[in-house]
mmCIF file of C-alpha atoms in Angstrom:
data_model
loop_
_atom_site.group_PDB
_atom_site.id
_atom_site.type_symbol
_atom_site.label_atom_id
_atom_site.label_comp_id
_atom_site.label_asym_id
_atom_site.label_seq_id
_atom_site.Cartn_x
_atom_site.Cartn_y
_atom_site.Cartn_z
ATOM 1 C CA MET U 1 0.000 0.000 0.000
ATOM 2 C CA THR U 2 0.933 3.641 -0.387
ATOM 3 C CA THR U 3 0.712 5.785 2.740
ATOM 4 C CA GLU U 4 0.139 9.536 2.722
ATOM 5 C CA ARG U 5 0.960 11.617 5.780
ATOM 6 C CA ILE U 6 -1.765 14.213 6.026
ATOM 7 C CA THR U 7 -3.261 16.737 8.427
ATOM 8 C CA PHE U 8 -6.738 18.178 8.798
ATOM 9 C CA PRO U 9 -8.497 20.426 11.350
ATOM 10 C CA GLY U 10 -10.126 18.659 14.281
ATOM 11 C CA HIS U 11 -13.233 19.588 16.260
ATOM 12 C CA SER U 12 -11.573 22.656 17.846
ATOM 13 C CA GLY U 13 -9.546 23.712 14.825
ATOM 14 C CA ASP U 14 -6.338 22.095 16.084
ATOM 15 C CA THR U 15 -4.361 20.263 13.426
ATOM 16 C CA LEU U 16 -4.771 16.500 13.589
ATOM 17 C CA SER U 17 -2.095 14.166 12.258
ATOM 18 C CA ALA U 18 -3.161 11.213 10.125
ATOM 19 C CA ARG U 19 -2.026 8.489 7.773
ATOM 20 C CA LEU U 20 -4.081 7.631 4.730
ATOM 21 C CA ASP U 21 -3.266 4.113 3.577
ATOM 22 C CA LEU U 22 -4.173 3.805 -0.103
ATOM 23 C CA PRO U 23 -4.566 0.708 -2.271
ATOM 24 C CA ASP U 24 -1.980 0.180 -4.970
ATOM 25 C CA GLY U 25 -4.808 -0.843 -7.292
ATOM 26 C CA PRO U 26 -8.357 0.484 -7.777
ATOM 27 C CA HIS U 27 -9.901 2.415 -4.874
ATOM 28 C CA LEU U 28 -13.100 0.525 -4.018
ATOM 29 C CA GLY U 29 -14.039 1.993 -0.635
ATOM 30 C CA THR U 30 -12.840 3.949 2.394
ATOM 31 C CA ALA U 31 -12.612 3.077 6.092
ATOM 32 C CA LEU U 32 -12.017 5.324 9.090
ATOM 33 C CA PHE U 33 -10.076 3.882 12.053
ATOM 34 C CA ALA U 34 -10.425 5.232 15.617
ATOM 35 C CA HIS U 35 -7.678 4.190 18.058
ATOM 36 C CA CYS U 36 -7.933 3.247 21.714
ATOM 37 C CA PHE U 37 -7.852 5.580 24.720
ATOM 38 C CA THR U 38 -4.484 7.426 24.934
ATOM 39 C CA CYS U 39 -3.116 5.292 22.052
ATOM 40 C CA SER U 40 -2.160 6.542 18.602
ATOM 41 C CA LYS U 41 -2.811 5.828 14.943
ATOM 42 C CA ASP U 42 0.402 3.788 14.749
ATOM 43 C CA ILE U 43 -0.406 0.917 17.113
ATOM 44 C CA PRO U 44 0.423 -2.475 15.529
ATOM 45 C CA ALA U 45 -3.201 -3.602 15.270
ATOM 46 C CA ALA U 46 -4.177 -0.468 13.339
ATOM 47 C CA ARG U 47 -1.255 -0.844 10.936
ATOM 48 C CA ARG U 48 -1.988 -4.500 10.276
ATOM 49 C CA ILE U 49 -5.714 -3.983 9.703
ATOM 50 C CA ALA U 50 -5.095 -0.974 7.473
ATOM 51 C CA ALA U 51 -2.608 -2.923 5.351
ATOM 52 C CA ARG U 52 -5.001 -5.835 4.908
ATOM 53 C CA LEU U 53 -7.929 -3.612 3.915
ATOM 54 C CA ALA U 54 -5.757 -1.555 1.558
ATOM 55 C CA SER U 55 -4.812 -4.780 -0.201
ATOM 56 C CA MET U 56 -8.529 -5.294 -0.899
ATOM 57 C CA GLY U 57 -8.924 -1.854 -2.418
ATOM 58 C CA ILE U 58 -10.150 -0.122 0.754
ATOM 59 C CA ALA U 59 -8.338 3.083 1.716
ATOM 60 C CA VAL U 60 -7.956 3.549 5.485
ATOM 61 C CA LEU U 61 -7.598 6.835 7.344
ATOM 62 C CA ARG U 62 -6.156 6.430 10.840
ATOM 63 C CA PHE U 63 -5.524 9.587 12.827
ATOM 64 C CA ASP U 64 -4.469 10.797 16.257
ATOM 65 C CA PHE U 65 -7.242 12.341 18.324
ATOM 66 C CA THR U 66 -6.708 15.883 19.618
ATOM 67 C CA GLY U 67 -3.725 16.101 21.974
ATOM 68 C CA LEU U 68 -2.455 12.572 21.239
ATOM 69 C CA GLY U 69 0.354 11.227 19.061
ATOM 70 C CA HIS U 70 1.387 13.895 16.572
ATOM 71 C CA SER U 71 -1.868 15.856 16.713
ATOM 72 C CA LYS U 72 -2.007 19.356 18.159
ATOM 73 C CA GLY U 73 -4.183 20.551 21.006
ATOM 74 C CA GLU U 74 -4.439 19.787 24.725
ATOM 75 C CA PHE U 75 -5.535 16.274 25.642
ATOM 76 C CA SER U 76 -6.699 17.575 29.023
ATOM 77 C CA ASN U 77 -9.367 19.638 27.257
ATOM 78 C CA THR U 78 -10.809 16.719 25.293
ATOM 79 C CA THR U 79 -13.854 14.582 26.043
ATOM 80 C CA PHE U 80 -15.566 11.538 24.596
ATOM 81 C CA THR U 81 -17.860 13.903 22.709
ATOM 82 C CA SER U 82 -14.864 15.754 21.256
ATOM 83 C CA ASN U 83 -13.478 12.406 20.056
ATOM 84 C CA VAL U 84 -16.739 11.796 18.218
ATOM 85 C CA ASP U 85 -16.461 15.297 16.759
ATOM 86 C CA ASP U 86 -12.905 14.520 15.606
ATOM 87 C CA LEU U 87 -14.233 11.411 13.872
ATOM 88 C CA GLU U 88 -16.817 13.517 12.073
ATOM 89 C CA ALA U 89 -14.082 15.997 11.089
ATOM 90 C CA ALA U 90 -12.051 13.110 9.665
ATOM 91 C CA ALA U 91 -15.082 11.905 7.710
ATOM 92 C CA ALA U 92 -15.626 15.422 6.381
ATOM 93 C CA TYR U 93 -11.996 15.565 5.249
ATOM 94 C CA LEU U 94 -12.381 12.287 3.373
ATOM 95 C CA THR U 95 -15.646 13.412 1.825
ATOM 96 C CA GLY U 96 -13.925 16.580 0.622
ATOM 97 C CA ARG U 97 -11.417 14.383 -1.204
ATOM 98 C CA GLY U 98 -14.184 12.392 -2.836
ATOM 99 C CA MET U 99 -13.508 9.437 -0.536
ATOM 100 C CA ALA U 100 -16.462 9.461 1.854
ATOM 101 C CA PRO U 101 -16.090 6.581 4.332
ATOM 102 C CA SER U 102 -18.424 3.597 4.153
ATOM 103 C CA MET U 103 -16.810 1.722 7.046
ATOM 104 C CA LEU U 104 -15.843 2.622 10.622
ATOM 105 C CA ILE U 105 -13.437 0.644 12.814
ATOM 106 C CA GLY U 106 -12.902 1.459 16.469
ATOM 107 C CA HIS U 107 -10.543 -0.018 19.032
ATOM 108 C CA SER U 108 -11.404 0.165 22.759
ATOM 109 C CA LEU U 109 -12.798 3.652 23.529
ATOM 110 C CA GLY U 110 -12.440 4.338 19.801
ATOM 111 C CA GLY U 111 -14.948 1.514 19.312
ATOM 112 C CA ALA U 112 -17.427 3.281 21.549
ATOM 113 C CA ALA U 113 -16.782 6.485 19.588
ATOM 114 C CA VAL U 114 -17.554 4.887 16.208
ATOM 115 C CA LEU U 115 -20.763 3.385 17.604
ATOM 116 C CA ARG U 116 -21.799 6.858 18.734
ATOM 117 C CA ALA U 117 -20.707 8.573 15.503
ATOM 118 C CA ALA U 118 -22.034 6.106 12.922
ATOM 119 C CA GLY U 119 -25.625 7.305 13.144
ATOM 120 C CA ASP U 120 -24.611 10.872 12.281
ATOM 121 C CA MET U 121 -22.590 9.915 9.193
ATOM 122 C CA ASN U 122 -24.137 9.297 5.807
ATOM 123 C CA GLY U 123 -23.153 6.256 3.809
ATOM 124 C CA ILE U 124 -21.774 4.075 6.628
ATOM 125 C CA LYS U 125 -22.514 0.454 5.735
ATOM 126 C CA ALA U 126 -20.243 -1.425 8.140
ATOM 127 C CA VAL U 127 -18.995 -0.838 11.689
ATOM 128 C CA VAL U 128 -16.340 -2.879 13.522
ATOM 129 C CA THR U 129 -15.506 -2.684 17.221
ATOM 130 C CA ILE U 130 -12.431 -4.269 18.822
ATOM 131 C CA GLY U 131 -12.364 -4.596 22.601
ATOM 132 C CA ALA U 132 -14.884 -1.760 22.949
ATOM 133 C CA PRO U 133 -16.656 -0.808 26.182
ATOM 134 C CA PHE U 134 -20.447 -0.723 26.200
ATOM 135 C CA ASP U 135 -20.319 2.135 28.687
ATOM 136 C CA PRO U 136 -17.712 4.848 27.891
ATOM 137 C CA GLU U 137 -17.448 5.575 31.626
ATOM 138 C CA HIS U 138 -15.656 2.227 31.860
ATOM 139 C CA VAL U 139 -12.459 4.016 30.858
ATOM 140 C CA THR U 140 -12.344 5.835 34.219
ATOM 141 C CA HIS U 141 -11.418 2.506 35.870
ATOM 142 C CA ASN U 142 -7.932 3.146 34.537
ATOM 143 C CA PHE U 143 -7.518 6.111 36.895
ATOM 144 C CA SER U 144 -10.142 5.495 39.566
ATOM 145 C CA ASP U 145 -7.743 6.484 42.363
ATOM 146 C CA ALA U 146 -7.485 9.984 40.848
ATOM 147 C CA LEU U 147 -11.213 10.666 40.409
ATOM 148 C CA GLU U 148 -11.536 12.588 43.670
ATOM 149 C CA ASP U 149 -8.585 14.827 42.766
ATOM 150 C CA ILE U 150 -10.031 15.443 39.301
ATOM 151 C CA GLN U 151 -13.407 16.371 40.739
ATOM 152 C CA ARG U 152 -11.892 18.643 43.406
ATOM 153 C CA GLN U 153 -9.148 20.310 41.350
ATOM 154 C CA GLY U 154 -10.732 20.246 37.904
ATOM 155 C CA LYS U 155 -7.978 18.024 36.510
ATOM 156 C CA ALA U 156 -5.186 15.703 37.623
ATOM 157 C CA GLN U 157 -2.189 13.940 36.155
ATOM 158 C CA VAL U 158 -2.508 10.168 35.976
ATOM 159 C CA ASP U 159 -0.219 7.361 34.858
ATOM 160 C CA LEU U 160 -1.572 5.288 31.979
ATOM 161 C CA GLY U 161 0.649 2.573 30.574
ATOM 162 C CA GLY U 162 3.733 4.197 32.055
ATOM 163 C CA ARG U 163 3.009 7.617 30.511
ATOM 164 C CA PRO U 164 1.634 10.736 32.234
ATOM 165 C CA PHE U 165 -1.689 12.179 31.031
ATOM 166 C CA THR U 166 -3.754 15.027 32.378
ATOM 167 C CA ILE U 167 -7.444 14.137 32.715
ATOM 168 C CA GLY U 168 -9.954 16.948 33.088
ATOM 169 C CA ARG U 169 -13.237 17.036 34.980
ATOM 170 C CA ALA U 170 -15.122 17.632 31.729
ATOM 171 C CA PHE U 171 -13.883 14.298 30.361
ATOM 172 C CA VAL U 172 -15.063 12.374 33.424
ATOM 173 C CA GLU U 173 -18.456 14.075 33.455
ATOM 174 C CA ASP U 174 -18.876 13.558 29.713
ATOM 175 C CA VAL U 175 -18.208 9.807 29.714
ATOM 176 C CA LYS U 176 -20.441 9.434 32.758
ATOM 177 C CA ALA U 177 -23.313 11.031 30.843
ATOM 178 C CA GLN U 178 -22.988 8.802 27.769
ATOM 179 C CA ALA U 179 -25.468 6.030 26.962
ATOM 180 C CA LEU U 180 -24.587 4.015 23.872
ATOM 181 C CA ALA U 181 -27.549 1.628 23.827
ATOM 182 C CA PRO U 182 -29.854 3.933 21.800
ATOM 183 C CA ALA U 183 -27.103 4.637 19.260
ATOM 184 C CA ILE U 184 -26.341 0.934 18.893
ATOM 185 C CA LYS U 185 -30.006 0.018 18.539
ATOM 186 C CA GLY U 186 -30.458 2.697 15.884
ATOM 187 C CA LEU U 187 -27.395 1.632 13.908
ATOM 188 C CA LYS U 188 -28.218 1.385 10.207
ATOM 189 C CA ALA U 189 -25.071 -0.513 9.314
ATOM 190 C CA ALA U 190 -23.839 -4.077 9.683
ATOM 191 C CA LEU U 191 -21.945 -4.568 12.947
ATOM 192 C CA LEU U 192 -18.971 -6.814 13.738
ATOM 193 C CA VAL U 193 -18.066 -7.091 17.427
ATOM 194 C CA MET U 194 -14.579 -8.459 18.139
ATOM 195 C CA HIS U 195 -13.428 -9.101 21.693
ATOM 196 C CA ALA U 196 -10.990 -11.298 23.609
ATOM 197 C CA PRO U 197 -12.573 -13.323 26.445
ATOM 198 C CA ARG U 198 -9.448 -12.757 28.545
ATOM 199 C CA ASP U 199 -9.335 -8.997 27.990
ATOM 200 C CA SER U 200 -8.361 -7.712 31.423
ATOM 201 C CA VAL U 201 -8.926 -4.044 30.526
ATOM 202 C CA VAL U 202 -12.409 -4.189 29.006
ATOM 203 C CA GLY U 203 -14.282 -7.319 30.089
ATOM 204 C CA ILE U 204 -16.040 -9.631 27.633
ATOM 205 C CA GLU U 205 -19.423 -8.668 29.098
ATOM 206 C CA ASN U 206 -19.090 -5.379 27.203
ATOM 207 C CA ALA U 207 -19.140 -7.275 23.908
ATOM 208 C CA THR U 208 -22.237 -9.153 25.068
ATOM 209 C CA ASN U 209 -24.036 -5.901 25.840
ATOM 210 C CA ILE U 210 -23.070 -4.287 22.530
ATOM 211 C CA PHE U 211 -24.115 -7.362 20.559
ATOM 212 C CA THR U 212 -27.416 -7.691 22.421
ATOM 213 C CA ALA U 213 -28.301 -4.028 21.916
ATOM 214 C CA ALA U 214 -27.674 -4.144 18.153
ATOM 215 C CA ARG U 215 -30.084 -5.240 15.473
ATOM 216 C CA HIS U 216 -29.198 -7.588 12.650
ATOM 217 C CA PRO U 217 -27.061 -7.844 10.616
ATOM 218 C CA LYS U 218 -24.574 -8.317 13.419
ATOM 219 C CA SER U 219 -21.698 -10.715 14.042
ATOM 220 C CA PHE U 220 -19.446 -11.610 16.965
ATOM 221 C CA VAL U 221 -15.920 -13.025 16.655
ATOM 222 C CA THR U 222 -13.760 -13.974 19.607
ATOM 223 C CA LEU U 223 -10.114 -12.955 19.639
ATOM 224 C CA ASP U 224 -9.312 -15.897 21.917
ATOM 225 C CA ASP U 225 -6.257 -15.163 24.097
ATOM 226 C CA ALA U 226 -5.367 -11.788 22.576
ATOM 227 C CA ASP U 227 -4.600 -8.934 24.946
ATOM 228 C CA HIS U 228 -6.546 -5.689 24.952
ATOM 229 C CA LEU U 229 -4.178 -3.909 22.560
ATOM 230 C CA VAL U 230 -3.978 -6.925 20.214
ATOM 231 C CA THR U 231 -0.205 -6.584 20.296
ATOM 232 C CA GLU U 232 0.717 -10.094 19.121
ATOM 233 C CA ALA U 233 1.283 -10.267 15.354
ATOM 234 C CA LYS U 234 -0.774 -13.465 15.028
ATOM 235 C CA ASP U 235 -3.750 -11.873 16.779
ATOM 236 C CA ALA U 236 -3.590 -8.704 14.694
ATOM 237 C CA GLU U 237 -3.315 -10.795 11.515
ATOM 238 C CA TYR U 238 -6.334 -12.845 12.525
ATOM 239 C CA ALA U 239 -8.388 -9.741 13.280
ATOM 240 C CA ALA U 240 -7.375 -8.231 9.943
ATOM 241 C CA GLU U 241 -8.298 -11.392 8.033
ATOM 242 C CA VAL U 242 -11.696 -11.670 9.715
ATOM 243 C CA ILE U 243 -12.540 -8.008 9.114
ATOM 244 C CA ALA U 244 -11.499 -8.295 5.472
ATOM 245 C CA ALA U 245 -13.631 -11.397 4.899
ATOM 246 C CA TRP U 246 -16.619 -10.004 6.795
ATOM 247 C CA VAL U 247 -16.775 -6.561 5.215
ATOM 248 C CA ALA U 248 -16.766 -8.002 1.692
ATOM 249 C CA ARG U 249 -20.394 -8.999 2.305
ATOM 250 C CA TYR U 250 -21.477 -5.420 2.934
ATOM 251 C CA LEU U 251 -19.320 -3.259 0.666
ATOM 252 C CA LYS U 252 -19.204 -3.515 -3.107
ATOM 253 C CA LEU U 253 -15.572 -4.388 -3.669
ATOM 254 C CA THR U 254 -15.681 -5.645 -7.242
ATOM 255 C CA PRO U 255 -12.878 -3.962 -9.202
ATOM 256 C CA PRO U 256 -13.408 -3.027 -12.836
ATOM 257 C CA ALA U 257 -12.529 -5.885 -15.171
ATOM 258 C CA PRO U 258 -9.111 -5.460 -16.799
ATOM 259 C CA PRO U 259 -8.967 -5.576 -20.582
ATOM 260 C CA ILE U 260 -8.245 -8.953 -22.151
ATOM 261 C CA GLY U 261 -4.518 -9.497 -22.485
ATOM 262 C CA ALA U 262 -3.604 -7.065 -19.705
ATOM 263 C CA PRO U 263 -0.755 -8.265 -17.440
ATOM 264 C CA GLU U 264 -1.851 -9.786 -14.142
ATOM 265 C CA GLY U 265 0.053 -7.196 -12.133
ATOM 266 C CA ILE U 266 2.407 -7.434 -9.186
ATOM 267 C CA VAL U 267 2.402 -10.187 -6.591
ATOM 268 C CA ARG U 268 3.612 -8.524 -3.400
ATOM 269 C CA VAL U 269 5.149 -10.594 -0.615
ATOM 270 C CA SER U 270 5.725 -8.846 2.720
ATOM 271 C CA GLU U 271 7.242 -10.246 5.884
ATOM 272 C CA ALA U 272 4.557 -10.719 8.541
ATOM 273 C CA ASP U 273 6.629 -12.125 11.394
ATOM 274 C CA ALA U 274 10.325 -11.274 11.669
ATOM 275 C CA ALA U 275 10.778 -13.935 14.361
ATOM 276 C CA GLY U 276 9.780 -16.714 11.947
ATOM 277 C CA PHE U 277 9.100 -16.963 8.232
ATOM 278 C CA LEU U 278 5.423 -15.981 7.914
ATOM 279 C CA GLN U 279 4.719 -13.905 4.796
ATOM 280 C CA ASP U 280 1.747 -11.908 3.517
ATOM 281 C CA VAL U 281 1.123 -12.674 -0.147
ATOM 282 C CA GLN U 282 -1.060 -10.211 -2.034
ATOM 283 C CA ALA U 283 -2.073 -10.697 -5.666
ATOM 284 C CA GLY U 284 -4.476 -7.918 -6.592
ATOM 285 C CA PRO U 285 -7.588 -8.380 -4.416
ATOM 286 C CA HIS U 286 -6.499 -11.881 -3.383
ATOM 287 C CA HIS U 287 -4.592 -12.658 -0.198
ATOM 288 C CA LEU U 288 -2.951 -15.668 1.399
ATOM 289 C CA LEU U 289 -0.179 -16.533 3.823
ATOM 290 C CA ALA U 290 3.084 -18.353 3.119
ATOM 291 C CA ASP U 291 5.199 -19.994 5.796
ATOM 292 C CA GLU U 292 7.579 -22.844 6.544
ATOM 293 C CA PRO U 293 6.863 -26.011 8.554
ATOM 294 C CA LEU U 294 7.693 -26.070 12.253
ATOM 295 C CA ALA U 295 10.672 -28.336 11.562
ATOM 296 C CA TYR U 296 12.338 -25.568 9.560
ATOM 297 C CA GLY U 297 11.735 -22.707 11.982
ATOM 298 C CA GLY U 298 8.365 -21.582 10.642
ATOM 299 C CA THR U 299 4.932 -21.558 12.240
ATOM 300 C CA ASN U 300 3.160 -23.664 9.573
ATOM 301 C CA ARG U 301 0.402 -21.093 9.056
ATOM 302 C CA GLY U 302 0.503 -21.218 5.281
ATOM 303 C CA PRO U 303 1.890 -23.257 2.400
ATOM 304 C CA SER U 304 5.649 -23.320 1.927
ATOM 305 C CA PRO U 305 7.141 -21.611 -1.142
ATOM 306 C CA TYR U 306 7.448 -25.011 -2.836
ATOM 307 C CA GLY U 307 3.878 -25.761 -1.799
ATOM 308 C CA LEU U 308 2.741 -22.587 -3.548
ATOM 309 C CA LEU U 309 4.732 -23.571 -6.622
ATOM 310 C CA ALA U 310 3.060 -26.989 -6.620
ATOM 311 C CA ALA U 311 -0.327 -25.313 -6.176
ATOM 312 C CA GLY U 312 0.326 -23.191 -9.251
ATOM 313 C CA LEU U 313 1.091 -26.287 -11.288
ATOM 314 C CA GLY U 314 -1.969 -28.128 -9.989
ATOM 315 C CA ALA U 315 -4.319 -25.190 -10.546
ATOM 316 C CA CYS U 316 -3.046 -24.546 -14.058
ATOM 317 C CA THR U 317 -3.347 -28.254 -14.932
ATOM 318 C CA SER U 318 -6.958 -28.442 -13.752
ATOM 319 C CA MET U 319 -7.883 -25.218 -15.572
ATOM 320 C CA THR U 320 -6.250 -26.419 -18.789
ATOM 321 C CA LEU U 321 -8.163 -29.708 -18.743
ATOM 322 C CA ARG U 322 -11.448 -27.939 -18.037
ATOM 323 C CA MET U 323 -10.893 -25.438 -20.847
ATOM 324 C CA TYR U 324 -10.080 -28.214 -23.342
ATOM 325 C CA ALA U 325 -13.020 -30.420 -22.330
ATOM 326 C CA ARG U 326 -15.397 -27.453 -22.457
ATOM 327 C CA ARG U 327 -14.222 -26.538 -25.946
ATOM 328 C CA LYS U 328 -14.650 -30.157 -27.105
ATOM 329 C CA GLY U 329 -18.024 -30.555 -25.394
ATOM 330 C CA TRP U 330 -16.792 -33.596 -23.461
ATOM 331 C CA PRO U 331 -18.707 -34.774 -20.325
ATOM 332 C CA LEU U 332 -15.932 -33.961 -17.861
ATOM 333 C CA ALA U 333 -17.661 -33.751 -14.470
ATOM 334 C CA HIS U 334 -14.754 -32.947 -12.154
ATOM 335 C CA VAL U 335 -10.970 -32.619 -12.061
ATOM 336 C CA SER U 336 -8.593 -32.912 -9.116
ATOM 337 C CA VAL U 337 -4.803 -32.788 -9.232
ATOM 338 C CA ASP U 338 -2.436 -34.000 -6.503
ATOM 339 C CA VAL U 339 1.058 -32.526 -6.813
ATOM 340 C CA SER U 340 4.099 -33.513 -4.762
ATOM 341 C CA HIS U 341 7.636 -32.199 -4.773
ATOM 342 C CA ASP U 342 10.389 -34.536 -3.677
ATOM 343 C CA LYS U 343 13.208 -32.109 -2.814
ATOM 344 C CA VAL U 344 13.454 -30.803 0.758
ATOM 345 C CA HIS U 345 14.003 -27.059 0.792
ATOM 346 C CA ALA U 346 16.330 -27.083 3.823
ATOM 347 C CA GLN U 347 18.684 -29.362 1.901
ATOM 348 C CA ASP U 348 18.575 -26.913 -1.012
ATOM 349 C CA ALA U 349 19.909 -24.163 1.232
ATOM 350 C CA ILE U 350 22.532 -26.233 3.026
ATOM 351 C CA THR U 351 23.993 -28.373 0.236
ATOM 352 C CA PRO U 352 23.110 -26.843 -3.123
ATOM 353 C CA THR U 353 24.450 -28.820 -6.059
ATOM 354 C CA ASN U 354 24.000 -28.820 -9.806
ATOM 355 C CA ALA U 355 23.089 -32.514 -9.629
ATOM 356 C CA ASN U 356 19.882 -31.796 -7.784
ATOM 357 C CA ILE U 357 16.730 -31.376 -9.844
ATOM 358 C CA ASP U 358 13.182 -30.558 -8.885
ATOM 359 C CA LEU U 359 10.746 -33.365 -9.589
ATOM 360 C CA PHE U 360 7.044 -32.591 -9.433
ATOM 361 C CA ARG U 361 4.726 -35.593 -9.521
ATOM 362 C CA ARG U 362 1.173 -35.061 -10.740
ATOM 363 C CA ARG U 363 -1.694 -37.488 -10.092
ATOM 364 C CA ILE U 364 -4.754 -36.398 -12.043
ATOM 365 C CA THR U 365 -8.241 -37.673 -11.252
ATOM 366 C CA VAL U 366 -11.081 -36.985 -13.708
ATOM 367 C CA THR U 367 -14.705 -38.069 -13.383
ATOM 368 C CA GLY U 368 -17.446 -38.113 -15.949
ATOM 369 C CA ASP U 369 -18.704 -40.316 -18.774
ATOM 370 C CA LEU U 370 -15.397 -40.241 -20.647
ATOM 371 C CA ASN U 371 -14.063 -43.001 -22.876
ATOM 372 C CA SER U 372 -10.464 -44.239 -22.805
ATOM 373 C CA GLU U 373 -9.430 -42.119 -25.807
ATOM 374 C CA GLN U 374 -10.754 -38.949 -24.178
ATOM 375 C CA ARG U 375 -8.951 -39.752 -20.925
ATOM 376 C CA GLN U 376 -5.695 -40.354 -22.785
ATOM 377 C CA LYS U 377 -6.072 -37.070 -24.642
ATOM 378 C CA LEU U 378 -6.661 -35.186 -21.394
ATOM 379 C CA LEU U 379 -3.458 -36.723 -20.026
ATOM 380 C CA GLU U 380 -1.590 -35.373 -23.044
ATOM 381 C CA ILE U 381 -3.240 -31.964 -22.691
ATOM 382 C CA ALA U 382 -2.030 -31.764 -19.070
ATOM 383 C CA ASP U 383 1.527 -31.452 -20.393
ATOM 384 C CA LYS U 384 0.455 -28.375 -22.377
ATOM 385 C CA CYS U 385 -0.440 -26.501 -19.185
ATOM 386 C CA PRO U 386 1.421 -23.127 -19.328
ATOM 387 C CA VAL U 387 2.869 -23.480 -15.840
ATOM 388 C CA HIS U 388 4.086 -26.981 -16.738
ATOM 389 C CA LYS U 389 5.871 -25.522 -19.747
ATOM 390 C CA THR U 390 7.383 -22.747 -17.642
ATOM 391 C CA LEU U 391 8.711 -25.189 -15.061
ATOM 392 C CA GLU U 392 10.264 -27.424 -17.715
ATOM 393 C CA ALA U 393 11.784 -24.535 -19.652
ATOM 394 C CA SER U 394 14.672 -22.409 -18.468
ATOM 395 C CA SER U 395 13.534 -19.195 -16.785
ATOM 396 C CA ARG U 396 15.227 -15.923 -15.999
ATOM 397 C CA VAL U 397 14.765 -13.848 -12.839
ATOM 398 C CA GLU U 398 15.811 -10.203 -12.811
ATOM 399 C CA THR U 399 16.296 -8.600 -9.420
ATOM 400 C CA GLU U 400 16.942 -5.039 -8.255
ATOM 401 C CA MET U 401 17.151 -3.432 -4.830
ATOM 402 C CA VAL U 402 14.532 -0.701 -4.420
#
């Protein structure tokens, strides 16, 4: 994805800092991401989700609320209501660029903010909450020992996650006055509630209350043993994958058809876990994971590179047989192709030798009322599969450092 660093005026006119993550291909929709209380737009979960949605053609604006991250203004003067106003300012900025948001994503208190804001925004078709409180006042549990000082002095400095923040009386009174149930019940968008049962910051009962208050269409997905900030790469990846799959049902994400003969484009592979070998593989709107088996230091969460190569051969073989049988009008009912590769990749790296060759074995199963001549012809046609020809021919790889 391409990321733009932008600014726009927030609810009070202070300049808010944002990142607009744009698809490399066609722009099919826009999402607005609201971060958690005292967090920033750059938390790992936000980056991962934005990258996954951008790969689908959905631009994502993630910004720092007033007084947080790189945004201007005094955090001590903000409230939950001002956060909602900042969200509306962000939506107005996007609309001014011809990219009005159709999706809202909110993490923790940001989740409560998107639930409150969605009803006041036109064109919102999907809303996602991650670890969101049903009652915004829940956030005051993080500094409950300072509430008396805040009430008496008008504000007080508190420690949140090892960092000092000044909380004002207006913030406490504002969250105390909020009631999200009517906004959730009146939501005119599909809702996805994501929450970890072991979330020690915002309990799972909050997800239950949000889900119960909402009307259909609504969905709930557990984040299992994720922490509140979804800091583990595997948890953020899972959340991103689920959101991407879910939102495709509610947003029109069909890209314009490319002209016949146009190149397929770039396949982008990005490292997803520096501690292992997990990779994000993006081919246009399509996404999958690549990995290595546990025995070779991977986490076995996707096919190996050789597995992907074998899959390409198998897929191309099946497609070639189907295309030929369709053209001939033959009664081919079904094709399946089993492909194996007999060279172990760890041995390739440790003891490379010119004597080693790659041997792919194909076992093709076809069903249908086919005679022996037709079956034999299909076997011959399998060798005309373009990927088969590529693998058997010599290839050239050109590489440059960007």
